[in-house]
């Protein structure tokens, strides 16, 4: 009987999932950037002082003017800073240990946040060169870049 | 130039493990038996459903359990025009339902509203349960509430519960 009472008074517990089905409108500039990714090219935008922002911004961060001069940049670049993820979470881009990194692509003046599939933390260093690994099927999202990989790997 | 992207689906998903506590667990277990059980405050005598184990007004434990009727009165409602659940075609009505004997309204779906009849405050409704074999410790064991056809309850009978 004691066991029954125990069971009767024990609290319940259940998974509870909240999901908000948002659609995100990206605007004309990021829209063009994502459209470029679908065609496997990476475009930045030129500011009034001549710098190239990747990913592109709609307005000049210095003068606040609207920007419109798109510039295609390289598909490889330099790691500016990085953090190693030894235990990837379910929603992470890779299912094995990887690095989050800020990557300055050739021809760009700012860095893009993405994942690097380096295999091991010892392979990572600030200043290392990495290149894009495209997803087999591209749809116009940042994940069309599956990840970056050390340039020597090719 | 590439065809620009206009937008994309960006769902935000939060995965919780919900532990309702002892009072709500007892309530949910009663639902799994096809019963609705609330708790009465020993001080103000209000009957809470779902029970939370204490009275928020009097700050005392609510130990006494009260079995409630499966009928009640719509105190207020809204018409839902957006599709949230594929199973239910909008427009549909969600309502606060004051069960007979309770002092707190439950929020639930209203269905089977007769053709030509609009949901109103004061409308009398009854719970429609899932099949006995499908009863589970979740309020989804009550599929929805439907009008009983009784005359509307008077405003005075539920005005304290809005």
Short mmCIF file of C-alpha atoms in Angstrom, two decimals:
data_model
loop_
_atom_site.label_atom_id
_atom_site.label_comp_id
_atom_site.label_asym_id
_atom_site.label_seq_id
_atom_site.Cartn_x
_atom_site.Cartn_y
_atom_site.Cartn_z
CA UNK A 1 0.00 0.00 0.00
CA UNK A 2 2.77 2.38 0.90
CA UNK A 3 4.12 2.05 -2.60
CA UNK A 4 0.73 2.94 -4.11
CA UNK A 5 0.50 6.09 -1.98
CA UNK A 6 4.02 7.00 -2.98
CA UNK A 7 3.12 6.62 -6.64
CA UNK A 8 -0.11 8.56 -6.21
CA UNK A 9 1.57 11.56 -4.63
CA UNK A 10 4.65 11.66 -6.85
CA UNK A 11 4.56 14.61 -9.24
CA UNK A 12 4.09 14.18 -12.96
CA UNK A 13 6.63 15.32 -15.49
CA UNK A 14 6.37 15.62 -19.26
CA UNK A 15 8.15 17.23 -22.19
CA UNK A 16 6.62 20.58 -23.12
CA UNK A 17 7.62 22.12 -26.44
CA UNK A 18 6.84 25.71 -27.38
CA UNK A 19 7.40 26.60 -31.00
CA UNK A 20 6.79 29.93 -32.68
CA UNK A 21 6.54 29.46 -36.46
CA UNK A 22 8.03 32.80 -37.49
CA UNK A 23 8.78 33.78 -41.07
CA UNK A 24 11.62 36.24 -41.23
CA UNK A 25 11.55 38.92 -43.94
CA UNK A 26 15.14 39.67 -44.84
CA UNK A 27 14.89 42.94 -46.77
CA UNK A 28 16.53 43.81 -50.11
CA UNK A 29 20.20 43.67 -49.10
CA UNK A 30 20.34 40.44 -47.11
CA UNK A 31 17.83 39.07 -49.64
CA UNK A 32 20.36 39.61 -52.42
CA UNK A 33 23.18 38.21 -50.26
CA UNK A 34 21.16 35.01 -49.62
CA UNK A 35 20.16 34.81 -53.29
CA UNK A 36 23.87 34.95 -54.13
CA UNK A 37 24.59 32.06 -51.76
CA UNK A 38 21.99 30.02 -53.64
CA UNK A 39 24.17 30.57 -56.75
CA UNK A 40 27.31 29.79 -54.72
CA UNK A 41 28.70 33.30 -54.69
CA UNK A 42 29.34 35.58 -51.74
CA UNK A 43 28.55 39.26 -52.08
CA UNK A 44 29.37 42.14 -49.79
CA UNK A 45 28.49 45.82 -50.05
CA UNK A 46 30.81 48.82 -50.37
CA UNK A 47 30.57 51.62 -47.84
CA UNK A 48 31.12 55.32 -48.66
CA UNK A 49 34.70 55.12 -47.34
CA UNK A 50 35.45 52.18 -49.64
CA UNK A 51 35.31 49.27 -47.19
CA UNK A 52 33.48 46.08 -48.11
CA UNK A 53 31.04 44.67 -45.53
CA UNK A 54 30.35 40.91 -45.56
CA UNK A 55 27.60 40.11 -44.77
CA UNK A 56 26.28 43.32 -46.35
CA UNK A 57 24.43 46.01 -44.37
CA UNK A 58 21.59 48.17 -45.69
CA UNK A 59 23.05 51.41 -44.36
CA UNK A 60 26.54 52.84 -44.02
CA UNK A 61 27.64 52.39 -40.40
CA UNK A 62 29.51 55.73 -40.50
CA UNK A 63 27.37 58.06 -42.62
CA UNK A 64 24.00 56.23 -42.29
CA UNK A 65 23.48 56.54 -46.05
CA UNK A 66 21.70 53.74 -47.89
CA UNK A 67 24.19 51.38 -49.56
CA UNK A 68 23.75 49.68 -52.93
CA UNK A 69 27.14 48.81 -54.48
CA UNK A 70 27.45 45.05 -54.21
CA UNK A 71 30.91 43.48 -54.49
CA UNK A 72 31.61 39.79 -54.94
CA UNK A 73 34.32 38.59 -52.55
CA UNK A 74 36.50 35.50 -52.37
CA UNK A 75 35.43 32.09 -51.11
CA UNK A 76 38.37 31.78 -48.77
CA UNK A 77 39.70 34.00 -46.03
CA UNK A 78 41.41 34.45 -42.69
CA UNK A 79 40.20 33.43 -39.22
CA UNK A 80 40.12 36.56 -37.04
CA UNK A 81 38.98 34.81 -33.86
CA UNK A 82 37.37 31.51 -32.93
CA UNK A 83 35.88 29.37 -30.17
CA UNK A 84 36.04 25.60 -30.06
CA UNK A 85 32.79 23.67 -29.46
CA UNK A 86 33.79 20.29 -28.10
CA UNK A 87 30.20 19.10 -27.49
CA UNK A 88 27.92 20.23 -30.34
CA UNK A 89 24.25 20.81 -29.48
CA UNK A 90 21.42 19.33 -31.61
CA UNK A 91 20.85 22.58 -33.52
CA UNK A 92 24.51 23.23 -34.27
CA UNK A 93 25.62 23.15 -37.92
CA UNK A 94 27.93 20.16 -37.42
CA UNK A 95 27.38 16.98 -35.44
CA UNK A 96 31.06 16.71 -34.46
CA UNK A 97 33.37 19.08 -32.57
CA UNK A 98 33.89 22.28 -34.57
CA UNK A 99 34.86 25.95 -34.19
CA UNK A 100 32.67 29.03 -34.35
CA UNK A 101 34.81 31.64 -36.06
CA UNK A 102 34.82 35.16 -37.44
CA UNK A 103 36.18 34.80 -40.97
CA UNK A 104 37.37 37.74 -43.07
CA UNK A 105 36.96 36.67 -46.69
CA UNK A 106 39.45 37.80 -49.32
CA UNK A 107 38.35 41.24 -50.53
CA UNK A 108 36.23 41.93 -47.43
CA UNK A 109 36.98 44.34 -44.60
CA UNK A 110 34.69 42.75 -42.00
CA UNK A 111 34.35 39.21 -40.74
CA UNK A 112 31.51 36.72 -41.19
CA UNK A 113 30.45 34.37 -38.39
CA UNK A 114 30.43 30.73 -39.43
CA UNK A 115 31.48 27.22 -38.43
CA UNK A 116 34.82 25.62 -39.25
CA UNK A 117 35.15 21.86 -39.62
CA UNK A 118 38.75 21.52 -38.50
CA UNK A 119 38.51 18.06 -36.95
CA UNK A 120 40.52 18.95 -33.88
CA UNK A 121 41.09 22.05 -31.78
CA UNK A 122 44.86 21.72 -32.35
CA UNK A 123 44.25 22.47 -36.05
CA UNK A 124 42.74 25.88 -35.20
CA UNK A 125 44.70 29.12 -35.00
CA UNK A 126 43.94 32.80 -35.39
CA UNK A 127 45.21 33.91 -38.79
CA UNK A 128 44.76 30.48 -40.42
CA UNK A 129 43.25 30.37 -43.91
CA UNK A 130 39.94 28.65 -44.51
CA UNK A 131 37.71 28.06 -47.53
CA UNK A 132 33.99 27.60 -48.11
CA UNK A 133 32.45 24.15 -48.24
CA UNK A 134 29.14 24.51 -50.10
CA UNK A 135 26.15 22.35 -49.32
CA UNK A 136 25.17 19.98 -52.11
CA UNK A 137 21.77 21.64 -52.49
CA UNK A 138 21.60 25.40 -51.99
CA UNK A 139 18.31 27.14 -51.14
CA UNK A 140 19.21 30.75 -50.31
CA UNK A 141 20.08 30.53 -46.64
CA UNK A 142 23.32 31.08 -44.68
CA UNK A 143 23.43 27.30 -44.21
CA UNK A 144 24.05 26.98 -47.99
CA UNK A 145 27.61 27.36 -46.71
CA UNK A 146 27.78 24.03 -44.93
CA UNK A 147 30.88 25.27 -43.09
CA UNK A 148 34.41 26.44 -43.72
CA UNK A 149 37.40 24.10 -43.75
CA UNK A 150 41.17 24.62 -43.53
CA UNK A 151 42.37 25.74 -46.95
CA UNK A 152 45.11 23.10 -47.13
CA UNK A 153 42.46 20.39 -46.96
CA UNK A 154 41.58 20.70 -50.64
CA UNK B 1 22.24 39.05 -60.50
CA UNK B 2 20.84 36.19 -58.41
CA UNK B 3 17.13 36.10 -57.62
CA UNK B 4 16.90 37.75 -54.18
CA UNK B 5 15.48 35.87 -51.21
CA UNK B 6 12.40 37.51 -49.65
CA UNK B 7 12.23 35.57 -46.39
CA UNK B 8 12.56 32.21 -44.76
CA UNK B 9 11.00 30.18 -41.99
CA UNK B 10 12.75 30.87 -38.70
CA UNK B 11 10.90 28.90 -36.02
CA UNK B 12 11.87 29.45 -32.42
CA UNK B 13 11.60 26.22 -30.50
CA UNK B 14 11.85 25.91 -26.73
CA UNK B 15 12.03 22.43 -25.26
CA UNK B 16 10.98 22.29 -21.62
CA UNK B 17 10.46 19.49 -19.18
CA UNK B 18 7.28 20.46 -17.35
CA UNK B 19 6.82 19.31 -13.76
CA UNK B 20 3.38 20.48 -12.64
CA UNK B 21 3.89 19.87 -8.91
CA UNK B 22 1.77 17.80 -6.54
CA UNK B 23 -1.55 19.73 -6.74
CA UNK B 24 -1.65 19.93 -10.53
CA UNK B 25 -0.39 16.33 -10.80
CA UNK B 26 -3.38 15.16 -8.75
CA UNK B 27 -5.66 17.24 -10.97
CA UNK B 28 -4.13 15.77 -14.15
CA UNK B 29 -4.44 12.24 -12.74
CA UNK B 30 -8.13 12.89 -12.06
CA UNK B 31 -8.50 14.01 -15.69
CA UNK B 32 -6.99 10.64 -16.72
CA UNK B 33 -9.89 9.06 -14.79
CA UNK B 34 -12.45 11.21 -16.58
CA UNK B 35 -12.99 13.46 -13.54
CA UNK B 36 -12.33 17.16 -12.95
CA UNK B 37 -11.05 17.81 -9.43
CA UNK B 38 -10.38 21.25 -7.97
CA UNK B 39 -9.41 22.44 -4.51
CA UNK B 40 -11.33 24.66 -2.07
CA UNK B 41 -9.70 27.36 0.02
CA UNK B 42 -10.50 26.75 3.73
CA UNK B 43 -10.64 30.51 4.30
CA UNK B 44 -12.45 32.22 1.38
CA UNK B 45 -14.06 28.96 0.15
CA UNK B 46 -13.21 29.66 -3.47
CA UNK B 47 -12.79 26.55 -5.59
CA UNK B 48 -9.74 26.59 -7.84
CA UNK B 49 -9.45 24.53 -11.01
CA UNK B 50 -6.82 23.62 -11.97
CA UNK B 51 -5.69 23.62 -8.33
CA UNK B 52 -2.28 24.99 -7.46
CA UNK B 53 -2.11 23.78 -3.86
CA UNK B 54 -2.68 27.15 -2.25
CA UNK B 55 -5.03 30.12 -2.36
CA UNK B 56 -3.36 33.14 -3.99
CA UNK B 57 -5.68 35.52 -2.09
CA UNK B 58 -5.50 34.01 1.40
CA UNK B 59 -2.00 32.45 1.12
CA UNK B 60 -3.09 29.23 2.80
CA UNK B 61 -2.86 25.61 1.57
CA UNK B 62 -5.93 24.29 -0.26
CA UNK B 63 -6.08 20.67 0.86
CA UNK B 64 -9.80 19.94 0.36
CA UNK B 65 -10.54 18.39 -3.00
CA UNK B 66 -13.81 19.11 -4.80
CA UNK B 67 -15.08 17.14 -7.77
CA UNK B 68 -16.61 19.48 -10.34
CA UNK B 69 -19.39 19.13 -12.87
CA UNK B 70 -18.57 18.68 -16.54
CA UNK B 71 -20.91 21.55 -17.38
CA UNK B 72 -20.31 25.25 -17.10
CA UNK B 73 -20.90 28.75 -18.40
CA UNK B 74 -18.89 30.73 -20.95
CA UNK B 75 -17.76 33.88 -19.18
CA UNK B 76 -15.82 35.31 -22.10
CA UNK B 77 -14.49 34.09 -25.43
CA UNK B 78 -12.56 34.96 -28.56
CA UNK B 79 -12.91 34.03 -32.21
CA UNK B 80 -9.67 32.62 -33.62
CA UNK B 81 -9.15 33.47 -37.29
CA UNK B 82 -5.58 32.21 -37.72
CA UNK B 83 -4.64 28.59 -38.12
CA UNK B 84 -2.50 27.36 -35.22
CA UNK B 85 -3.40 23.68 -35.31
CA UNK B 86 -3.86 21.78 -38.52
CA UNK B 87 -6.63 19.71 -36.94
CA UNK B 88 -8.93 22.70 -36.35
CA UNK B 89 -10.16 24.79 -39.25
CA UNK B 90 -10.52 28.51 -38.39
CA UNK B 91 -12.57 30.40 -37.53
CA UNK B 92 -13.23 28.72 -34.21
CA UNK B 93 -13.96 29.88 -30.67
CA UNK B 94 -11.84 29.58 -27.52
CA UNK B 95 -13.59 30.45 -24.30
CA UNK B 96 -13.18 30.89 -20.58
CA UNK B 97 -15.55 28.34 -19.07
CA UNK B 98 -16.67 28.59 -15.46
CA UNK B 99 -17.46 25.03 -14.45
CA UNK B 100 -20.46 24.65 -12.18
CA UNK B 101 -19.08 24.76 -8.63
CA UNK B 102 -15.79 26.42 -9.59
CA UNK B 103 -14.61 29.98 -8.97
CA UNK B 104 -11.94 30.08 -11.68
CA UNK B 105 -12.65 29.69 -15.39
CA UNK B 106 -10.88 27.11 -17.56
CA UNK B 107 -9.78 28.02 -21.06
CA UNK B 108 -10.84 25.57 -23.74
CA UNK B 109 -12.05 25.07 -27.29
CA UNK B 110 -15.73 25.38 -28.22
CA UNK B 111 -17.09 23.15 -30.99
CA UNK B 112 -20.44 21.83 -32.28
CA UNK B 113 -22.04 25.26 -32.14
CA UNK B 114 -25.37 24.80 -33.94
CA UNK B 115 -25.74 26.44 -37.35
CA UNK B 116 -27.05 29.98 -36.99
CA UNK B 117 -26.20 30.15 -33.28
CA UNK B 118 -23.39 32.47 -32.13
CA UNK B 119 -21.27 31.87 -29.07
CA UNK B 120 -22.24 34.35 -26.34
CA UNK B 121 -21.24 35.21 -22.81
CA UNK B 122 -23.42 33.15 -20.51
CA UNK B 123 -23.76 30.26 -22.98
CA UNK B 124 -24.08 26.90 -21.20
CA UNK B 125 -21.60 24.25 -22.33
CA UNK B 126 -20.55 20.70 -21.49
CA UNK B 127 -17.26 18.83 -21.81
CA UNK B 128 -16.80 16.31 -24.62
CA UNK B 129 -14.19 13.76 -23.63
CA UNK B 130 -11.98 11.49 -25.71
CA UNK B 131 -12.81 7.77 -25.70
CA UNK B 132 -12.21 6.14 -22.33
CA UNK B 133 -9.31 4.14 -23.75
CA UNK B 134 -7.56 7.39 -24.73
CA UNK B 135 -7.87 9.16 -21.37
CA UNK B 136 -4.49 10.56 -20.27
CA UNK B 137 -3.22 13.06 -17.66
CA UNK B 138 -3.65 16.03 -19.99
CA UNK B 139 -6.43 18.55 -20.57
CA UNK B 140 -6.49 17.24 -24.13
CA UNK B 141 -8.54 14.38 -22.63
CA UNK B 142 -11.37 16.90 -22.92
CA UNK B 143 -11.61 17.34 -26.68
CA UNK B 144 -13.70 20.49 -26.43
CA UNK B 145 -16.84 21.95 -24.88
CA UNK B 146 -20.14 22.17 -26.76
CA UNK B 147 -23.36 24.06 -26.11
CA UNK B 148 -25.86 22.13 -23.96
CA UNK B 149 -28.86 23.94 -25.41
CA UNK B 150 -29.92 25.20 -21.96
CA UNK B 151 -30.96 28.88 -21.70
CA UNK B 152 -27.99 31.25 -21.18
CA UNK B 153 -26.91 31.82 -17.58
CA UNK B 154 -27.72 35.25 -16.19
CA UNK B 155 -24.91 37.81 -16.15
CA UNK B 156 -25.21 38.06 -12.36
CA UNK B 157 -24.35 34.35 -12.03
CA UNK B 158 -20.84 34.81 -13.44
CA UNK B 159 -20.10 38.54 -13.21
CA UNK B 160 -17.73 37.96 -10.26
CA UNK B 161 -15.68 35.59 -12.38
CA UNK B 162 -14.76 37.76 -15.36
#
